[in-house]
Coordinates of C-alpha atoms in Angstrom, one line a residue:
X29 CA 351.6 61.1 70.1
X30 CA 348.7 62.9 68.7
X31 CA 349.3 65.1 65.3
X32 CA 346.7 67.6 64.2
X33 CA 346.0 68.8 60.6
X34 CA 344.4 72.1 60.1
X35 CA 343.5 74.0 56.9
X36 CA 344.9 77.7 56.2
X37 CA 341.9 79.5 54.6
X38 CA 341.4 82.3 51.7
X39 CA 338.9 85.0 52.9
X40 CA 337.1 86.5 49.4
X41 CA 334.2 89.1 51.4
X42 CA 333.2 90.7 54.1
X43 CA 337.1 91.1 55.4
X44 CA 336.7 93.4 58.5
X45 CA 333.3 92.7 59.5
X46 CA 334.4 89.6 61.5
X47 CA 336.3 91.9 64.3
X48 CA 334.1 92.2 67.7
X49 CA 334.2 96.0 67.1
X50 CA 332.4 95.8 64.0
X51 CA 330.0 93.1 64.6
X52 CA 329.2 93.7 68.2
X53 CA 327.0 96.7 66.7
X54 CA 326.3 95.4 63.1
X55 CA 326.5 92.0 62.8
X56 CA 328.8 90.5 60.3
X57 CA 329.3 88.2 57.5
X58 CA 332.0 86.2 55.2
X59 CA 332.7 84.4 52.5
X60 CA 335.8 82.2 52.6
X61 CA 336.9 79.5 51.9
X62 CA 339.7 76.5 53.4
X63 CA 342.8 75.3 50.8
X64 CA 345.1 72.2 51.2
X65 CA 347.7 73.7 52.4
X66 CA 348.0 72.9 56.4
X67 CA 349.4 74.1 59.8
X68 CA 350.5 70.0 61.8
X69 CA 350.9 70.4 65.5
X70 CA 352.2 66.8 67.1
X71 CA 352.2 66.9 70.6
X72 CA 353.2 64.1 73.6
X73 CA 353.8 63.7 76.8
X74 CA 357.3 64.3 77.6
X75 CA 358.6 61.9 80.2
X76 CA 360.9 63.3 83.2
X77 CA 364.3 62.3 82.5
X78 CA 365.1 65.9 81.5
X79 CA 365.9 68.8 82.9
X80 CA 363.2 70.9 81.3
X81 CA 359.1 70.1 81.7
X82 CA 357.9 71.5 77.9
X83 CA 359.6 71.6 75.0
X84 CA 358.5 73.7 71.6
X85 CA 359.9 73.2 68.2
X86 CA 358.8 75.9 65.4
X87 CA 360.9 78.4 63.9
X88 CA 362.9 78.0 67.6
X89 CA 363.0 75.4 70.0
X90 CA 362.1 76.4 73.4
X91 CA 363.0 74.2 76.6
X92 CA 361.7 75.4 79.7
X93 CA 360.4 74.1 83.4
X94 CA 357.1 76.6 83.5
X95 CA 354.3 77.5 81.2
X96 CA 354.8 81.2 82.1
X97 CA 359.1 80.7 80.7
X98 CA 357.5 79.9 77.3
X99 CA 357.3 82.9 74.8
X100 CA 355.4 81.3 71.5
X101 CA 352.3 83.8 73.0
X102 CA 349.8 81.3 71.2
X103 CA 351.3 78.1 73.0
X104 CA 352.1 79.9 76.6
X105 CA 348.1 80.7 76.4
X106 CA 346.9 77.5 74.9
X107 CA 348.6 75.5 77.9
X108 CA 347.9 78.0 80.5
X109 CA 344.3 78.3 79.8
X110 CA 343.8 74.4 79.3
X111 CA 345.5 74.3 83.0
X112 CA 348.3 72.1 81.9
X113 CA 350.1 70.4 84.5
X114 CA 352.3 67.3 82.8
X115 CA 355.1 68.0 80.6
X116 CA 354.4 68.3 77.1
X117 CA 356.8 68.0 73.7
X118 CA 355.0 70.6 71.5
X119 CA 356.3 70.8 67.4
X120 CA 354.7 72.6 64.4
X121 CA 355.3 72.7 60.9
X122 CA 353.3 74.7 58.3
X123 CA 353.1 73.9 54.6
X124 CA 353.3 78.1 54.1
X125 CA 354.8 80.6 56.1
X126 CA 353.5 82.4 59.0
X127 CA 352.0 86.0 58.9
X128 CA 350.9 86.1 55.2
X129 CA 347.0 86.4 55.5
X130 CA 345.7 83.2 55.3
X131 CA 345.0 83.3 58.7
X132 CA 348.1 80.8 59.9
X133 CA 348.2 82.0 63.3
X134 CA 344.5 80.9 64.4
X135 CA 345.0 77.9 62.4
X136 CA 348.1 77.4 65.0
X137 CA 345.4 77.8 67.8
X138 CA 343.3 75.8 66.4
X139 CA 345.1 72.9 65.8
X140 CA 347.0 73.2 69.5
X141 CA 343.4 73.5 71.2
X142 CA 342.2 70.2 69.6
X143 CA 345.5 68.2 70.0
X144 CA 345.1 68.8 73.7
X145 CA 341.6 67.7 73.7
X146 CA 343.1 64.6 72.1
X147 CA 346.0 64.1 74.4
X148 CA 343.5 63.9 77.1
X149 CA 340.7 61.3 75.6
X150 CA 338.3 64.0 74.8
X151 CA 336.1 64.7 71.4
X152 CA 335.6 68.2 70.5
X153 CA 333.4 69.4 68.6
X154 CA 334.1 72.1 65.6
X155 CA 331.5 74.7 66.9
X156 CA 333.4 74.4 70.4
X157 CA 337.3 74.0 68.4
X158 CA 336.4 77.4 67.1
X159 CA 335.1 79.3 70.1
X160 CA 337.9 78.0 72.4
X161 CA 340.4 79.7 69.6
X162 CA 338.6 82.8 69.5
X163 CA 338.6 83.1 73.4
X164 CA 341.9 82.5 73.6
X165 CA 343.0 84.6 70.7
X166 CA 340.6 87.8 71.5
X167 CA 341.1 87.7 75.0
X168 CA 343.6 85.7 76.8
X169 CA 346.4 86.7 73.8
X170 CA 344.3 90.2 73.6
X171 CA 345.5 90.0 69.7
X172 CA 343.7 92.1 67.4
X173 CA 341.9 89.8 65.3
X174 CA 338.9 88.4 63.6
X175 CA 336.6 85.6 64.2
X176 CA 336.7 84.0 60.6
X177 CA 339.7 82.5 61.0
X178 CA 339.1 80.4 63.6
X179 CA 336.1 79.3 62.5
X180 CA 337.1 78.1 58.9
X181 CA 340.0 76.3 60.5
X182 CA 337.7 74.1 62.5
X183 CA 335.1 73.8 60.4
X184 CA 336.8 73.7 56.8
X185 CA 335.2 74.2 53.2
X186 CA 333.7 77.0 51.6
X187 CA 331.4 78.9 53.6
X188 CA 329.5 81.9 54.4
X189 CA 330.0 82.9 58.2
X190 CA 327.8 84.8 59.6
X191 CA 328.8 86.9 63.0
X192 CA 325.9 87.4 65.5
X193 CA 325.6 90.6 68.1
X194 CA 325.7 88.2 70.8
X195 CA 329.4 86.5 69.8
X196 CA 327.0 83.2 68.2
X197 CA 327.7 82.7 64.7
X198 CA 326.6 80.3 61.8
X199 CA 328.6 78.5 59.4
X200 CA 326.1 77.6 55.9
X201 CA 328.3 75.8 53.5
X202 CA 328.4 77.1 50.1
X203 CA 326.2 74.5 47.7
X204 CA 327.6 74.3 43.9
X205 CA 327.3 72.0 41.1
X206 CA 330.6 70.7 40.9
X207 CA 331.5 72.4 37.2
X208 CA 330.8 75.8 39.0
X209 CA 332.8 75.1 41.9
X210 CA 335.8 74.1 39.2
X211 CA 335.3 76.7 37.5
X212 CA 335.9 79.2 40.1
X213 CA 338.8 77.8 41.5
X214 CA 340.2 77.0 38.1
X215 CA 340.4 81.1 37.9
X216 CA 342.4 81.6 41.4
X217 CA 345.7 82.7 41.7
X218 CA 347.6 82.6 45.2
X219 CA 351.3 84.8 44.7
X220 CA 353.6 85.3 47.7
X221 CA 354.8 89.1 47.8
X222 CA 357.9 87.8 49.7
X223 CA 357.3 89.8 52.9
X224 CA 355.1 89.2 56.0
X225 CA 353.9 91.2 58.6
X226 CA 352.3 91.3 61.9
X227 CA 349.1 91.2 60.9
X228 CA 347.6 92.5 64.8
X229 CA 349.8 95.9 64.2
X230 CA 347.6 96.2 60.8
X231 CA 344.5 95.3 61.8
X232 CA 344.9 97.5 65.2
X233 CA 345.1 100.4 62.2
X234 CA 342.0 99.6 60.6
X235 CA 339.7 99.0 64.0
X236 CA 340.6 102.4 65.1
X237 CA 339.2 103.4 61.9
X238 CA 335.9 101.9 62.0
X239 CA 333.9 104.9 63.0
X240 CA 334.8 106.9 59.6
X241 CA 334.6 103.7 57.4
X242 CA 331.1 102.9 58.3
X243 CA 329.9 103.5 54.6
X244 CA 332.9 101.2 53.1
X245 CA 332.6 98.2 56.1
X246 CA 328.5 97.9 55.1
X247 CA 329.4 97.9 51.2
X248 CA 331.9 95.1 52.2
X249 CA 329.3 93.2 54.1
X250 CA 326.5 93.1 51.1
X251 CA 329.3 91.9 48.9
X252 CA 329.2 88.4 50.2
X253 CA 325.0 88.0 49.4
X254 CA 325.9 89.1 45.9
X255 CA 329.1 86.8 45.6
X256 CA 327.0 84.0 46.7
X257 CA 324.3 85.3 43.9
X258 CA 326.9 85.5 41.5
X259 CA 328.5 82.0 42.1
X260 CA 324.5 80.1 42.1
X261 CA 323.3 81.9 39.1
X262 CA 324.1 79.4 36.2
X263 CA 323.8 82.3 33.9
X264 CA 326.4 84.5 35.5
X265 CA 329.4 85.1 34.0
X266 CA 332.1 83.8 36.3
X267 CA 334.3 87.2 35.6
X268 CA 331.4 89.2 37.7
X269 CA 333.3 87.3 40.9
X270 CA 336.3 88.6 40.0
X271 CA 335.1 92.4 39.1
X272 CA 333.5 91.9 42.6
X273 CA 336.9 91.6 44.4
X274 CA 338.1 94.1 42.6
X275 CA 335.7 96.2 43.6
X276 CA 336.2 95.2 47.2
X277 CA 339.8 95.6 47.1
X278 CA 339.8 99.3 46.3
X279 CA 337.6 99.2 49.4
X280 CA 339.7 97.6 51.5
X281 CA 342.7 99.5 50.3
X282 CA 340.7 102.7 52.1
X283 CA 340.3 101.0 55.2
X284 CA 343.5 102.2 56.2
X285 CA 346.8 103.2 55.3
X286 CA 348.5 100.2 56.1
X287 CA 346.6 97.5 54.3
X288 CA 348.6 98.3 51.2
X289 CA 352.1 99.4 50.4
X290 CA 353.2 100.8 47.1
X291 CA 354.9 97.5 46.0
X292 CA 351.6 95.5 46.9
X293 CA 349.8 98.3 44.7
X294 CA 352.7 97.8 41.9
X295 CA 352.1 94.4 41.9
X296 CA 348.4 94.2 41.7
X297 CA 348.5 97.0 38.5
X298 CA 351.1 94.7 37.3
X299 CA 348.7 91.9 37.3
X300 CA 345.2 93.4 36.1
X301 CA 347.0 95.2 33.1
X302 CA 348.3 91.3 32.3
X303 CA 344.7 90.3 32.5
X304 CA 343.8 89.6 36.0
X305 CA 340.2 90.1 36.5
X306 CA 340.5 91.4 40.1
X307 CA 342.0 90.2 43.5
X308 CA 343.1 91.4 46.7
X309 CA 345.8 91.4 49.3
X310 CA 344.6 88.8 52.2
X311 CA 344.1 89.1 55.8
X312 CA 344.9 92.0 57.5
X313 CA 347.1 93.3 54.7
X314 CA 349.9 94.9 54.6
X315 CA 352.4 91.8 52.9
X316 CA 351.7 88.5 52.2
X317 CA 349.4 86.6 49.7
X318 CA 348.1 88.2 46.5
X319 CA 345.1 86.2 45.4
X320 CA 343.9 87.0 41.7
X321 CA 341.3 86.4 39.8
X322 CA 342.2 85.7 36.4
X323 CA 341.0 83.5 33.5
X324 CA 343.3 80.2 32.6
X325 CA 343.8 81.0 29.3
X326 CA 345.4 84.8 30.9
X327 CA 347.4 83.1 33.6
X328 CA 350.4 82.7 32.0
X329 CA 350.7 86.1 31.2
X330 CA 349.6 87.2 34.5
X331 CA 352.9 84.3 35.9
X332 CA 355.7 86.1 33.7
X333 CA 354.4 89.3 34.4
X334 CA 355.4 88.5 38.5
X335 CA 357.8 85.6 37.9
X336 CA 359.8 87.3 40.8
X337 CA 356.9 86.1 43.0
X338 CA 356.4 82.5 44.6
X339 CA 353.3 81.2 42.8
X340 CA 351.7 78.4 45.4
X341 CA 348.8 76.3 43.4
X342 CA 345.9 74.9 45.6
X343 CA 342.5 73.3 45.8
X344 CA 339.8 74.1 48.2
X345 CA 339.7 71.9 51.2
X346 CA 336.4 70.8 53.3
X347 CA 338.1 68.5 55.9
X348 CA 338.8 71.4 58.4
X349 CA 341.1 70.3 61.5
X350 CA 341.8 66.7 61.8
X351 CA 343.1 64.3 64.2
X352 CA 345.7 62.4 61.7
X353 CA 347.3 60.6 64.2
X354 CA 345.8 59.2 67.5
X355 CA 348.5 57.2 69.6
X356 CA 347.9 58.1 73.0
X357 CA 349.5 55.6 75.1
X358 CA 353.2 57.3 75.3
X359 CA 354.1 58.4 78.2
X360 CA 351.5 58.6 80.8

């Protein structure tokens, strides 16, 4: 039995500079961060007494003889493209639901791609981890989606990613003192809006948009230097993080029509005329996770004002995806 732990992640900048389409051209850059709240895949080898050869337990539970029966799309690729050939018992449990913008269904990849390595004796590194999940996401799955995601779920922390021409990237971990790094998450907020969505419909919307957004997607990009600034300058107020997202949200709003909704844009009013500093809906948009920025002493305020949304505390994480159990010598 091998289980896998792997971080969701909270993307602050440079949202939308991370697809191929964008960065291909421009380059790219991010600044996100991993939180301790975790996508666990345990997988075995299932021996055969049964009359299936896989069996998947999520949200369903699939039995079936051939990789090609299996419709989870992420595990049906995962097995296919590691060339599976013995029977495998495949379950996942998340600590947050799926398709609400922290970035869940790479961390899914993630975590499948490195219990396999597992299963079969091998060490993985994080730089490979993430570039496995991107291939399989971006081209086997032909999802629309990002290359942040996969990246912070392998590597964990709080970092600024940085997307090369060439499909190379580089991950430079964020340095703070350890009051700054407090400080900032001391003034986070994570809300649930109470619906999800499929976040490659959304982010199909905005890629096709690309070509008239040009201005907007550059703005985004020089965001994450002046974050950074903002978060190593002792002397900077902390609030000038969260006028930042503000700022980047009305961006990311124009982006496309479908990153918000009006209840999203209800909401978010609702919250910066109870104090909230700034925030933004995460991922592709479109449901979700509202992250805020607010100050402690405002976050009550802020809570009653949406006390008909799921508030979910967390701390940042730096562990990205773990082997937390290593007991290979099941079945075999």
């Amino acid at each position: 039995m091998i289980i896998t732990r792997t971080p969701f992640r909270i993307s602050f900048f440079g949202g939308g500079t991370d697809y191929p389409a964008w960065f291909q051209e421009h380059g790219g850059v991010v600044l996100a961060t991993t939180i301790d709240k975790y996508c666990y895949i345990s997988c075995r080898r299932l021996p055969p007494f049964f009359e299936h050869k896989h069996r998947i337990v999520y949200s369903r539970i699939e039995t079936v003889r051939r990789i090609d029966e299996i419709e989870h799309p992420a595990v049906r690729a995962v097995l296919k493209w590691a060339d599976c050939q013995e029977g495998l018992e495949i379950h996942h449990d998340g600590d947050l639901p799926a398709r609400s913008g922290l970035g869940s269904s790479s961390s899914f990849t993630v975590g499948l791609v490195h219990a396999l390595a597992a299963l079969s004796g091998r060490y993985i590194s994080k730089e490979k981890l993430a570039s496995n999940a991107i291939h399989i996401e971006q081209n086997i799955i032909q999802e629309n989606v990002g290359s942040q995601d996969q990246i912070s779920a392998a590597f964990g922390g709080f970092n600024r990613i940085e997307l090369r021409r060439d499909h190379s990237f580089q991950v430079s971990p964020i340095i703070l003192v350890k009051q700054r790094l407090q400080e900032v998450q001391s003034h986070l907020m994570l809300c649930f809006t109470g619906f999800s969505r499929v976040a490659s419909e959304v982010a199909k919307s905005t890629i096709e948009n690309f070509k008239n957004r040009e201005s907007e997607l550059k703005r985004m990009q020089e965001m994450v230097e002046e974050a950074i600034q903002i978060l190593q300058a002792g002397h900077a107020p902390i609030d000038d993080f969260g006028k930042l997202l503000h700022e980047c949200w009305r961006y990311k709003r124009g982006l496309s029509d479908r990153v918000s909704t009006p209840e999203i844009d209800a909401m978010y009013e609702t919250a910066m005329s109870a104090g909230a500093t700034g925030g933004k809906i995460l991922g592709a948009g479109g449901g979700g996770f509202l992250l805020l920025f607010v100050a402690p002493e405002r976050q009550a305020k802020v809570r009653e004002r949406l006390k008909n949304l799921i508030h979910v505390p967390f701390r940042f994480e730096d562990s990205g995806s773990r082997v937390v159990l290593y007991s290979p010598n099941g079945w075999s």
